[in-house]
């Protein structure tokens, strides 16, 4: 063996030894700390008021969809977020001043004729609000007696406010025929 070959072999042994020691130090320096703790200290808190409420606006609006609006907003705010009432649609049968709740669906009728023009109306010329009427007022509607009036109040108490006129059909004892009569006389 020549001196050059011995020198190259020795250099190779040194390089391998240095490489192994370097690899060992890299592995040991990447160890994970034993005690990791999660902290929210200093982070802002997010409340429901910061997030707002989500409402689904459908039917006769210019841009149907899901909208995030401020807590305490009214139906009119949701309708305006959806681009307003579309041409040919009607806001009859919906209380635009009512506060919305999170997860609510708001349906704007595509029927252009107002319910008040089609049938009888409650005293004073206004439609009767399903969400605000008393048992006595409901009893004054055709086909609704004290028993059905009480069932409507019980349904409202159990399910919250009516969000769609069609929900009156969910009240036990109101069939399709009575529903069609009431549809023209009530609002939300």
N, CA, C and O of each residue as an XYZ file, in Angstrom:
752
protein
N       0.827     -1.174      0.000
C       0.000      0.000      0.000
C       0.867      1.231      0.000
O       1.913      1.313      0.644
N       0.386      2.154     -0.736
C       1.135      3.399     -0.828
C       0.732      4.319      0.296
O      -0.275      4.090      0.967
N       1.480      5.314      0.495
C       1.213      6.298      1.531
C      -0.086      7.027      1.250
O      -0.829      7.355      2.175
N      -0.361      7.279      0.004
C      -1.592      7.991     -0.360
C      -2.812      7.141     -0.009
O      -3.812      7.668      0.477
N      -2.739      5.832     -0.251
C      -3.867      4.956      0.044
C      -4.094      4.872      1.541
O      -5.241      4.848      1.989
N      -3.019      4.825      2.330
C      -3.148      4.780      3.774
C      -3.755      6.091      4.275
O      -4.598      6.097      5.171
N      -3.314      7.189      3.685
C      -3.840      8.495      4.080
C      -5.335      8.593      3.794
O      -6.082      9.089      4.637
N      -5.791      8.136      2.636
C      -7.210      8.190      2.254
C      -8.023      7.277      3.162
O      -9.121      7.657      3.569
N      -7.539      6.112      3.489
C      -8.249      5.193      4.364
C      -8.376      5.786      5.767
O      -9.421      5.659      6.404
N      -7.324      6.428      6.242
C      -7.360      7.064      7.562
C      -8.335      8.240      7.586
O      -9.063      8.440      8.558
N      -8.336      9.006      6.510
C      -9.256     10.141      6.402
C     -10.698      9.651      6.392
O     -11.566     10.279      6.999
N     -10.961      8.561      5.724
C     -12.309      7.997      5.674
C     -12.761      7.558      7.063
O     -13.914      7.778      7.432
N     -11.876      6.943      7.832
C     -12.208      6.499      9.180
C     -12.524      7.714     10.052
O     -13.471      7.675     10.837
N     -11.759      8.772      9.930
C     -11.985      9.982     10.715
C     -13.328     10.612     10.334
O     -14.088     11.013     11.216
N     -13.626     10.703      9.054
C     -14.892     11.289      8.589
C     -16.096     10.473      9.088
O     -17.105     11.049      9.493
N     -15.995      9.166      9.062
C     -17.089      8.320      9.561
C     -17.263      8.535     11.055
O     -18.398      8.609     11.523
N     -16.205      8.635     11.807
C     -16.287      8.844     13.252
C     -16.909     10.201     13.563
O     -17.747     10.306     14.458
N     -16.509     11.236     12.834
C     -17.081     12.572     13.036
C     -18.563     12.561     12.671
O     -19.379     13.142     13.386
N     -18.910     11.921     11.588
C     -20.318     11.820     11.164
C     -21.172     11.143     12.215
O     -22.273     11.611     12.505
N     -20.686     10.041     12.799
C     -21.452      9.346     13.834
C     -21.622     10.215     15.078
O     -22.689     10.207     15.691
N     -20.626     10.937     15.445
C     -20.752     11.771     16.640
C     -21.708     12.942     16.373
O     -22.454     13.349     17.264
N     -21.687     13.478     15.159
C     -22.600     14.566     14.810
C     -24.053     14.077     14.811
O     -24.942     14.771     15.305
N     -24.291     12.896     14.264
C     -25.645     12.327     14.223
C     -26.158     12.088     15.634
O     -27.336     12.324     15.900
N     -25.333     11.642     16.516
C     -25.738     11.415     17.899
C     -26.109     12.700     18.597
O     -27.045     12.710     19.397
N     -25.410     13.782     18.326
C     -25.729     15.045     18.992
C     -27.013     15.642     18.448
O     -27.745     16.288     19.199
N     -27.316     15.453     17.174
C     -28.558     15.965     16.591
C     -29.745     15.246     17.203
O     -30.741     15.881     17.549
N     -29.655     13.949     17.338
C     -30.756     13.171     17.883
C     -31.044     13.578     19.321
O     -32.208     13.717     19.697
N     -30.018     13.769     20.126
C     -30.248     14.099     21.528
C     -30.745     15.529     21.703
O     -31.434     15.797     22.687
N     -30.440     16.455     20.812
C     -30.883     17.835     20.971
C     -32.328     18.043     20.532
O     -32.892     19.100     20.815
N     -32.950     17.085     19.853
C     -34.333     17.213     19.393
C     -35.327     16.562     20.337
O     -36.446     16.261     19.921
N     -34.971     16.339     21.561
C     -35.899     15.700     22.490
C     -37.025     16.667     22.861
O     -36.822     17.881     22.894
N     -38.195     16.128     23.136
C     -39.387     16.910     23.469
C     -39.416     17.150     24.970
O     -39.195     16.221     25.747
N     -39.686     18.396     25.396
C     -39.779     18.657     26.836
C     -40.862     17.781     27.474
O     -41.900     17.520     26.865
N     -40.611     17.342     28.681
C     -41.513     16.436     29.367
C     -42.802     17.129     29.782
O     -43.872     16.541     29.630
N     -42.748     18.353     30.300
C     -43.920     19.031     30.822
C     -44.362     20.156     29.889
O     -43.848     21.273     29.959
N     -45.309     19.853     29.025
C     -45.910     20.857     28.161
C     -47.250     21.253     28.755
O     -48.007     20.384     29.190
N     -47.563     22.541     28.784
C     -48.827     23.007     29.328
C     -49.494     23.935     28.336
O     -48.838     24.757     27.696
N     -50.815     23.795     28.212
C     -51.599     24.691     27.373
C     -52.047     25.872     28.219
O     -52.436     25.705     29.376
N     -51.993     27.049     27.647
C     -52.419     28.218     28.391
C     -53.227     29.139     27.482
O     -52.924     29.288     26.299
N     -54.238     29.740     28.045
C     -55.016     30.729     27.311
C     -54.766     32.113     27.885
O     -55.406     33.089     27.496
N     -53.838     32.178     28.805
C     -53.533     33.447     29.449
C     -53.053     34.442     28.395
O     -52.146     34.156     27.614
N     -53.685     35.618     28.393
C     -53.298     36.658     27.460
C     -54.019     36.592     26.121
O     -53.901     37.515     25.316
N     -54.765     35.517     25.867
C     -55.510     35.405     24.620
C     -56.891     36.022     24.784
O     -57.490     35.896     25.852
N     -57.419     36.692     23.745
C     -58.757     37.295     23.862
C     -59.829     36.216     23.937
O     -59.703     35.158     23.319
N     -60.879     36.490     24.693
C     -62.001     35.561     24.754
C     -63.040     35.989     23.731
O     -63.213     37.178     23.461
N     -63.724     35.013     23.170
C     -64.742     35.285     22.162
C     -66.084     34.893     22.746
O     -66.276     33.755     23.175
N     -67.005     35.829     22.762
C     -68.337     35.555     23.292
C     -69.323     35.425     22.135
O     -68.996     35.723     20.987
N     -70.540     34.974     22.459
C     -71.588     34.846     21.454
C     -71.910     36.200     20.840
O     -72.290     36.276     19.671
N     -71.762     37.271     21.617
C     -72.032     38.603     21.085
C     -71.018     38.989     20.022
O     -71.343     39.729     19.093
N     -69.783     38.492     20.149
C     -68.758     38.783     19.150
C     -69.026     38.030     17.854
O     -68.717     38.528     16.772
N     -69.593     36.844     17.955
C     -69.805     35.997     16.792
C     -71.059     36.403     16.035
O     -71.050     36.412     14.804
N     -72.131     36.736     16.728
C     -73.388     37.068     16.071
C     -74.263     35.840     15.943
O     -73.980     34.795     16.528
N     -75.316     35.974     15.183
C     -76.232     34.860     14.963
C     -76.252     34.526     13.478
O     -76.058     35.397     12.630
N     -76.486     33.270     13.179
C     -76.603     32.828     11.796
C     -78.074     32.609     11.481
O     -78.795     31.952     12.232
N     -78.508     33.172     10.358
C     -79.881     32.984      9.904
C     -79.857     32.545      8.446
O     -78.964     32.916      7.685
N     -80.847     31.755      8.075
C     -80.980     31.253      6.704
C     -82.173     31.971      6.083
O     -83.315     31.739      6.479
N     -81.914     32.830      5.123
C     -82.964     33.616      4.488
C     -83.237     33.008      3.122
O     -82.342     32.905      2.283
N     -84.507     32.599      2.907
C     -84.881     31.932      1.657
C     -86.170     32.528      1.098
O     -86.834     33.340      1.744
N     -86.497     32.112     -0.096
C     -87.739     32.562     -0.721
C     -87.497     33.804     -1.557
O     -86.519     33.894     -2.299
N     -88.406     34.761     -1.424
C     -88.400     35.937     -2.267
C     -87.444     37.029     -1.841
O     -87.866     38.151     -1.560
N     -86.155     36.715     -1.789
C     -85.133     37.724     -1.533
C     -84.146     37.709     -2.700
O     -84.067     36.733     -3.446
N     -83.409     38.781     -2.846
C     -82.496     38.892     -3.981
C     -81.303     37.944     -3.912
O     -80.809     37.496     -4.947
N     -80.835     37.634     -2.699
C     -79.668     36.755     -2.539
C     -79.909     35.778     -1.393
O     -79.372     35.975     -0.303
N     -80.706     34.723     -1.610
C     -80.956     33.758     -0.538
C     -79.639     33.154     -0.047
O     -78.693     32.978     -0.815
N     -79.604     32.846      1.238
C     -78.407     32.218      1.781
C     -78.361     32.319      3.287
O     -79.331     32.705      3.940
N     -77.205     31.960      3.822
C     -76.976     32.004      5.263
C     -76.175     33.267      5.556
O     -75.158     33.540      4.919
N     -76.659     34.032      6.537
C     -76.034     35.306      6.871
C     -75.742     35.392      8.359
O     -76.512     34.911      9.190
N     -74.612     36.015      8.680
C     -74.253     36.276     10.067
C     -74.626     37.728     10.353
O     -74.140     38.648      9.696
N     -75.501     37.919     11.350
C     -75.932     39.256     11.728
C     -75.737     39.438     13.227
O     -75.517     38.472     13.957
N     -75.817     40.666     13.668
C     -75.566     40.986     15.079
C     -76.657     40.420     15.981
O     -77.818     40.347     15.580
N     -76.292     40.019     17.196
C     -77.312     39.598     18.162
C     -78.304     40.736     18.379
O     -77.922     41.906     18.397
N     -79.567     40.391     18.544
C     -80.606     41.398     18.744
C     -81.140     41.968     17.446
O     -82.005     42.844     17.470
N     -80.642     41.488     16.304
C     -81.116     41.982     15.010
C     -82.552     41.559     14.770
O     -83.051     40.621     15.393
N     -83.195     42.248     13.877
C     -84.587     42.002     13.519
C     -84.651     41.266     12.183
O     -83.662     41.176     11.456
N     -85.837     40.744     11.879
C     -86.040     40.043     10.616
C     -85.676     40.957      9.447
O     -85.076     40.503      8.472
N     -86.034     42.242      9.536
C     -85.723     43.176      8.456
C     -84.221     43.254      8.212
O     -83.796     43.417      7.068
N     -83.401     43.141      9.269
C     -81.948     43.171      9.103
C     -81.466     41.954      8.309
O     -80.589     42.067      7.452
N     -82.046     40.801      8.602
C     -81.683     39.582      7.878
C     -82.108     39.673      6.419
O     -81.367     39.273      5.522
N     -83.311     40.204      6.187
C     -83.805     40.352      4.820
C     -82.909     41.312      4.031
O     -82.598     41.060      2.867
N     -82.503     42.396      4.659
C     -81.635     43.359      3.980
C     -80.245     42.768      3.729
O     -79.617     43.080      2.718
N     -79.759     41.916      4.640
C     -78.477     41.246      4.420
C     -78.559     40.339      3.197
O     -77.559     40.108      2.516
N     -79.758     39.826      2.923
C     -79.974     38.956      1.767
C     -80.342     39.757      0.517
O     -80.846     39.195     -0.456
N     -80.095     41.049      0.543
C     -80.316     41.865     -0.647
C     -81.692     42.468     -0.754
O     -82.020     43.071     -1.776
N     -82.511     42.321      0.277
C     -83.860     42.888      0.251
C     -84.854     41.960     -0.416
O     -84.503     40.919     -0.971
N     -86.103     42.375     -0.341
C     -87.181     41.576     -0.928
C     -87.100     41.677     -2.445
O     -86.984     42.768     -3.002
N     -87.163     40.542     -3.094
C     -87.041     40.471     -4.550
C     -88.302     41.010     -5.224
O     -89.386     40.957     -4.645
N     -88.165     41.521     -6.431
C     -89.355     41.954     -7.169
C     -90.330     40.789     -7.324
O     -89.937     39.671     -7.656
N     -91.587     41.070     -7.081
C     -92.609     40.029     -7.195
C     -92.822     39.242     -5.917
O     -93.688     38.368     -5.881
N     -92.065     39.519     -4.869
C     -92.231     38.811     -3.600
C     -93.017     39.694     -2.643
O     -93.242     40.874     -2.913
N     -93.429     39.116     -1.529
C     -94.247     39.841     -0.567
C     -93.749     39.604      0.851
O     -93.302     38.510      1.194
N     -93.834     40.647      1.667
C     -93.469     40.499      3.069
C     -94.698     40.215      3.936
O     -94.609     40.225      5.164
N     -95.833     39.964      3.304
C     -97.044     39.640      4.054
C     -96.857     38.317      4.789
O     -96.243     37.385      4.268
N     -97.380     38.249      5.974
C     -97.306     37.021      6.754
C     -96.019     36.887      7.547
O     -95.812     35.867      8.205
N     -95.158     37.876      7.505
C     -93.933     37.817      8.294
C     -93.757     39.135      9.037
O     -93.948     40.211      8.470
N     -93.397     39.040     10.284
C     -93.201     40.221     11.112
C     -91.755     40.684     10.948
O     -90.839     40.081     11.506
N     -91.559     41.732     10.199
C     -90.217     42.232      9.922
C     -89.557     42.856     11.149
O     -88.339     43.030     11.174
N     -90.346     43.192     12.159
C     -89.802     43.823     13.361
C     -89.394     42.810     14.431
O     -88.816     43.200     15.445
N     -89.675     41.535     14.234
C     -89.376     40.508     15.229
C     -87.877     40.246     15.321
O     -87.178     40.238     14.308
N     -87.379     40.030     16.561
C     -85.971     39.669     16.736
C     -85.738     38.264     16.220
O     -86.590     37.389     16.369
N     -84.585     38.053     15.613
C     -84.236     36.731     15.105
C     -83.460     35.959     16.158
O     -82.889     36.537     17.083
N     -83.449     34.652     16.000
C     -82.661     33.810     16.894
C     -81.670     33.004     16.066
O     -81.872     32.793     14.870
N     -80.612     32.562     16.704
C     -79.553     31.826     16.025
C     -80.104     30.539     15.423
O     -80.832     29.797     16.082
N     -79.753     30.284     14.181
C     -80.161     29.071     13.500
C     -81.530     29.144     12.855
O     -82.024     28.140     12.343
N     -82.141     30.291     12.870
C     -83.502     30.448     12.347
C     -83.512     30.502     10.817
O     -82.578     31.000     10.189
N     -84.578     29.984     10.245
C     -84.810     30.131      8.811
C     -85.932     31.140      8.611
O     -87.001     31.013      9.208
N     -85.693     32.123      7.787
C     -86.674     33.159      7.488
C     -87.122     32.956      6.049
O     -86.311     32.979      5.123
N     -88.428     32.757      5.872
C     -88.979     32.496      4.549
C     -89.794     33.703      4.097
O     -90.767     34.085      4.748
N     -89.394     34.293      2.992
C     -90.133     35.406      2.398
C     -90.990     34.836      1.280
O     -90.499     34.153      0.382
N     -92.287     35.133      1.355
C     -93.242     34.574      0.406
C     -93.014     35.109     -0.999
O     -92.705     36.285     -1.192
N     -93.169     34.241     -1.953
C     -93.109     34.669     -3.355
C     -94.510     34.943     -3.888
O     -94.694     35.230     -5.071
N     -95.495     34.850     -2.996
C     -96.886     35.181     -3.337
C     -97.023     36.693     -3.271
O     -96.804     37.289     -2.216
N     -97.379     37.316     -4.377
C     -97.406     38.782     -4.426
C     -98.640     39.391     -3.788
O     -98.624     40.571     -3.439
N     -99.699     38.631     -3.626
C    -100.915     39.185     -3.038
C    -100.853     39.084     -1.525
O    -100.577     38.020     -0.970
N    -101.109     40.189     -0.876
C    -101.071     40.229      0.584
C    -102.216     39.416      1.168
O    -103.326     39.437      0.636
N    -101.960     38.704      2.251
C    -103.003     37.905      2.891
C    -104.180     38.761      3.322
O    -105.320     38.300      3.271
N    -103.941     39.972      3.739
C    -105.025     40.832      4.208
C    -105.995     41.156      3.084
O    -107.170     41.418      3.339
N    -105.525     41.141      1.850
C    -106.393     41.440      0.726
C    -107.240     40.232      0.331
O    -108.275     40.391     -0.317
N    -106.815     39.025      0.713
C    -107.481     37.809      0.265
C    -108.624     37.363      1.157
O    -109.601     36.802      0.660
N    -108.534     37.594      2.452
C    -109.533     37.023      3.339
C    -109.869     37.957      4.470
O    -109.544     39.144      4.442
N    -110.522     37.402      5.464
C    -110.887     38.200      6.621
C    -109.634     38.568      7.394
O    -108.605     37.899      7.308
N    -109.747     39.637      8.141
C    -108.617     40.053      8.958
C    -109.072     40.220     10.386
O    -110.268     40.304     10.666
N    -108.136     40.266     11.262
C    -108.391     40.458     12.681
C    -108.934     41.864     12.902
O    -108.805     42.731     12.037
N    -109.533     42.081     14.046
C    -110.108     43.389     14.366
C    -109.106     44.495     14.108
O    -107.930     44.355     14.441
N    -109.546     45.575     13.530
C    -108.685     46.702     13.218
C    -108.007     46.557     11.873
O    -107.213     47.421     11.502
N    -108.288     45.495     11.122
C    -107.725     45.330      9.790
C    -106.361     44.676      9.749
O    -105.775     44.572      8.671
N    -105.824     44.228     10.885
C    -104.490     43.628     10.908
C    -104.585     42.111     11.001
O    -105.569     41.567     11.499
N    -103.555     41.444     10.517
C    -103.470     39.996     10.672
C    -103.143     39.688     12.126
O    -102.511     40.496     12.807
N    -103.562     38.538     12.599
C    -103.316     38.133     13.980
C    -101.943     37.471     14.071
O    -101.650     36.535     13.327
N    -101.107     37.955     14.979
C     -99.761     37.420     15.153
C     -99.797     36.115     15.947
O    -100.251     36.091     17.091
N     -99.321     35.042     15.342
C     -99.254     33.751     16.036
C     -98.302     33.810     17.227
O     -98.475     33.067     18.192
N     -97.313     34.675     17.170
C     -96.309     34.749     18.231
C     -96.724     35.639     19.394
O     -96.120     35.576     20.465
N     -97.743     36.466     19.200
C     -98.127     37.409     20.246
C     -99.584     37.297     20.682
O     -99.965     37.900     21.685
N    -100.400     36.551     19.963
C    -101.830     36.484     20.249
C    -102.113     35.763     21.563
O    -101.408     34.829     21.945
N    -103.154     36.216     22.236
C    -103.627     35.560     23.452
C    -104.583     34.435     23.057
O    -104.971     34.316     21.894
N    -104.954     33.620     24.028
C    -105.911     32.542     23.772
C    -107.243     33.112     23.296
O    -107.880     32.543     22.410
N    -107.665     34.230     23.878
C    -108.937     34.845     23.498
C    -108.891     35.334     22.052
O    -109.862     35.168     21.314
N    -107.790     35.927     21.645
C    -107.661     36.411     20.265
C    -107.647     35.243     19.285
O    -108.283     35.305     18.233
N    -106.925     34.183     19.627
C    -106.889     33.003     18.753
C    -108.262     32.354     18.656
O    -108.653     31.864     17.596
N    -108.988     32.354     19.761
C    -110.338     31.786     19.798
C    -111.269     32.524     18.834
O    -112.261     31.954     18.380
N    -110.963     33.778     18.520
C    -111.784     34.565     17.610
C    -111.587     34.220     16.142
O    -112.339     34.696     15.292
N    -110.603     33.413     15.835
C    -110.380     33.005     14.449
C    -111.388     31.934     14.059
O    -111.781     31.125     14.900
N    -111.816     31.913     12.795
C    -112.778     30.901     12.367
C    -112.203     29.488     12.504
O    -111.078     29.217     12.081
N    -112.979     28.612     13.091
C    -112.568     27.216     13.255
C    -111.707     26.958     14.471
O    -111.378     25.807     14.757
N    -111.332     28.004     15.194
C    -110.503     27.852     16.390
C    -111.375     28.126     17.603
O    -111.910     29.224     17.758
N    -111.513     27.152     18.438
C    -112.240     27.334     19.688
C    -111.250     27.425     20.828
O    -110.045     27.517     20.596
N    -111.739     27.402     22.054
C    -110.847     27.502     23.213
C    -109.807     26.382     23.270
O    -108.668     26.607     23.679
N    -110.203     25.175     22.856
C    -109.277     24.039     22.928
C    -108.120     24.206     21.949
O    -106.962     24.034     22.328
N    -108.420     24.540     20.690
C    -107.349     24.734     19.715
C    -106.513     25.972     20.037
O    -105.303     25.980     19.811
N    -107.146     27.005     20.558
C    -106.395     28.197     20.960
C    -105.367     27.823     22.023
O    -104.222     28.272     21.967
N    -105.770     27.007     22.987
C    -104.854     26.568     24.038
C    -103.743     25.697     23.457
O    -102.596     25.801     23.892
N    -104.057     24.846     22.489
C    -103.028     24.001     21.860
C    -101.996     24.853     21.120
O    -100.805     24.541     21.127
N    -102.461     25.929     20.481
C    -101.534     26.828     19.789
C    -100.582     27.463     20.790
O     -99.378     27.540     20.545
N    -101.120     27.918     21.919
C    -100.276     28.510     22.960
C     -99.293     27.481     23.510
O     -98.128     27.801     23.748
N     -99.753     26.247     23.713
C     -98.883     25.191     24.226
C     -97.775     24.863     23.223
O     -96.627     24.647     23.613
N     -98.119     24.826     21.929
C     -97.114     24.564     20.894
C     -96.072     25.685     20.912
O     -94.871     25.426     20.842
N     -96.534     26.913     21.004
C     -95.641     28.078     21.028
C     -94.715     28.016     22.246
O     -93.527     28.321     22.142
N     -95.258     27.624     23.393
C     -94.454     27.528     24.609
C     -93.419     26.413     24.502
O     -92.283     26.569     24.948
N     -93.812     25.293     23.913
C     -92.909     24.144     23.803
C     -91.841     24.328     22.726
O     -90.732     23.813     22.866
N     -92.162     25.054     21.655
C     -91.264     25.135     20.502
C     -90.662     26.514     20.271
O     -89.858     26.688     19.356
N     -91.030     27.481     21.072
C     -90.553     28.837     20.828
C     -91.457     29.521     19.821
O     -92.533     29.018     19.499
N     -91.031     30.634     19.342
C     -91.837     31.399     18.395
C     -92.029     30.646     17.092
O     -91.191     29.843     16.682
N     -93.158     30.926     16.453
C     -93.362     30.439     15.102
C     -92.389     31.197     14.205
O     -92.273     32.417     14.315
N     -91.698     30.501     13.331
C     -90.786     31.164     12.398
C     -91.295     31.061     10.965
O     -90.716     31.641     10.046
N     -92.383     30.317     10.786
C     -92.988     30.139      9.465
C     -94.479     29.901      9.678
O     -94.868     29.121     10.548
N     -95.297     30.558      8.900
C     -96.753     30.405      9.006
C     -97.151     28.937      8.891
O     -98.096     28.499      9.548
N     -96.446     28.182      8.071
C     -96.779     26.769      7.853
C     -96.685     25.930      9.123
O     -97.262     24.844      9.181
N     -95.971     26.410     10.139
C     -95.834     25.656     11.389
C     -97.165     25.543     12.139
O     -97.302     24.661     12.987
N     -98.138     26.395     11.859
C     -99.447     26.288     12.513
C    -100.067     24.923     12.206
O    -100.866     24.408     12.988
N     -99.700     24.351     11.079
C    -100.196     23.026     10.691
C     -99.625     21.927     11.585
O    -100.141     20.809     11.589
N     -98.570     22.227     12.338
C     -97.971     21.252     13.257
C     -98.734     21.146     14.574
O     -98.508     20.218     15.351
N     -99.637     22.091     14.827
C    -100.414     22.081     16.066
C    -101.454     20.960     15.972
O    -102.206     20.912     14.999
N    -101.516     20.062     16.955
C    -102.492     18.976     16.916
C    -103.918     19.513     16.787
O    -104.322     20.419     17.516
N    -104.665     18.942     15.852
C    -106.055     19.335     15.658
C    -106.267     20.308     14.516
O    -107.408     20.588     14.148
N    -105.197     20.825     13.952
C    -105.343     21.722     12.797
C    -105.033     20.911     11.549
O    -103.882     20.567     11.280
N    -106.071     20.617     10.802
C    -105.917     19.846      9.577
C    -105.645     20.759      8.395
O    -105.554     21.978      8.541
N    -105.517     20.153      7.222
C    -105.188     20.903      6.014
C    -106.235     21.957      5.660
O    -105.891     23.068      5.256
N    -107.511     21.608      5.814
C    -108.576     22.546      5.448
C    -108.556     23.776      6.370
O    -108.626     24.908      5.891
N    -108.461     23.561      7.671
C    -108.408     24.674      8.614
C    -107.122     25.479      8.418
O    -107.125     26.706      8.521
N    -106.049     24.788      8.142
C    -104.774     25.461      7.890
C    -104.898     26.448      6.728
O    -104.404     27.572      6.816
N    -105.547     26.038      5.652
C    -105.711     26.929      4.496
C    -106.509     28.172      4.865
O    -106.224     29.257      4.358
N    -107.498     28.035      5.733
C    -108.283     29.199      6.187
C    -107.430     30.112      7.064
O    -107.448     31.331      6.894
N    -106.695     29.535      7.985
C    -105.892     30.316      8.915
C    -104.716     31.009      8.231
O    -104.337     32.115      8.618
N    -104.155     30.384      7.246
C    -103.008     30.943      6.532
C    -103.271     32.366      6.075
O    -102.355     33.189      6.053
N    -104.495     32.662      5.715
C    -104.867     33.972      5.192
C    -105.149     34.988      6.300
O    -105.345     36.170      6.017
N    -105.172     34.545      7.548
C    -105.602     35.429      8.641
C    -104.532     35.708      9.679
O    -104.720     36.553     10.554
N    -103.415     35.006      9.590
C    -102.410     35.125     10.640
C    -101.069     35.575     10.067
O    -100.802     35.449      8.872
N    -100.243     36.102     10.958
C     -98.877     36.484     10.614
C     -97.975     36.003     11.733
O     -98.438     35.402     12.703
N     -96.692     36.267     11.595
C     -95.761     35.908     12.647
C     -95.609     37.082     13.579
O     -94.861     37.004     14.554
